[in-house]
Steps between C-alpha positions, in 0.01 A plus 500: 500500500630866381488710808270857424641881543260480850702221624836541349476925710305391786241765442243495310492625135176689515635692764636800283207456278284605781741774684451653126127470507455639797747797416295568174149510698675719776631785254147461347316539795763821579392586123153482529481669846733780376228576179247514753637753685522759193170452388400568831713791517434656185062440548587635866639797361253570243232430805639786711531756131128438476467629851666771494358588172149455650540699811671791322214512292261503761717763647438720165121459525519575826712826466279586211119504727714685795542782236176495362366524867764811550392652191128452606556694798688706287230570278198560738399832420499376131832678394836312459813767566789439398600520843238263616705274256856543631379420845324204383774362332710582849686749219653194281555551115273256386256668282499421136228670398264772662208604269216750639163536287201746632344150621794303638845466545647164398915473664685205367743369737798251557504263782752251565587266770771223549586460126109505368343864373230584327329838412185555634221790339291727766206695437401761740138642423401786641209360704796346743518184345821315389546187282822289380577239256828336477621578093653241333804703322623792710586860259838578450696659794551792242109638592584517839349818645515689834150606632435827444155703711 
């Protein structure tokens, strides 16, 4: 009888076979754990953008109904001064537009918070009342005006 490689070493022939299987599965388990952990970074990430992009947005909308409740109070005895304005505006530069008719005056201005603005139209009427709409585009920083009386 021809004596094997298992019995010729003493050890087993498999052994090596298996201290390289189980090497392979380790540095795929390292691998797969490794992948894991970016994809969980990189969604985390995005996760916390969304927040922030959220709450600065909300901070916007927010900003922009605490000056149309200035300008209201602003505006109760149905004329908007340019005065009125500044103080409203806690004297910030952030009117784009300022248009008065005989039946309204409609100020365009620019709000921004945390990385997210957006322009926002009010119309003061003269029986006291004051609306806003967010706009979609803001006008050119070139119209910006000053209020005038």
């Amino acid at each position: 009888m021809i004596p094997t490689a298992q019995q010729r070493n003493g050890r087993p022939a498999g052994l090596l076979a298996r201290t390289a299987g189980c090497v392979g599965a380790a540095v795929l388990v390292c691998f797969l754990i490794a992948a894991s952990l970016v994809v969980w970074f990189f969604s985390h990430m995005q996760q916390v953008q969304r927040s922030r992009d959220r709450d600065a947005h909300a901070a916007v909308i927010a900003a922009a109904e605490q000056l149309r409740i200035r300008l209201l109070d602003a505006n109760s005895d149905g004329t908007l001064a340019g005065q009125e304005i500044d103080v409203a505006l806690n004297h910030k530069p952030s009117i784009r537009s300022l248009r008065r008719e005989k039946t309204r005056t409609i100020l365009v201005v620019w709000i921004a918070d945390s990385g997210w603005a957006q322009c926002y139209s009010y119309t003061a009427l003269p029986t006291g009342a004051v609306s806003s709409a967010p706009l979609k585009v803001c006008p050119p920083s070139s119209t910006l005006i000053r209020p005038g009386p």
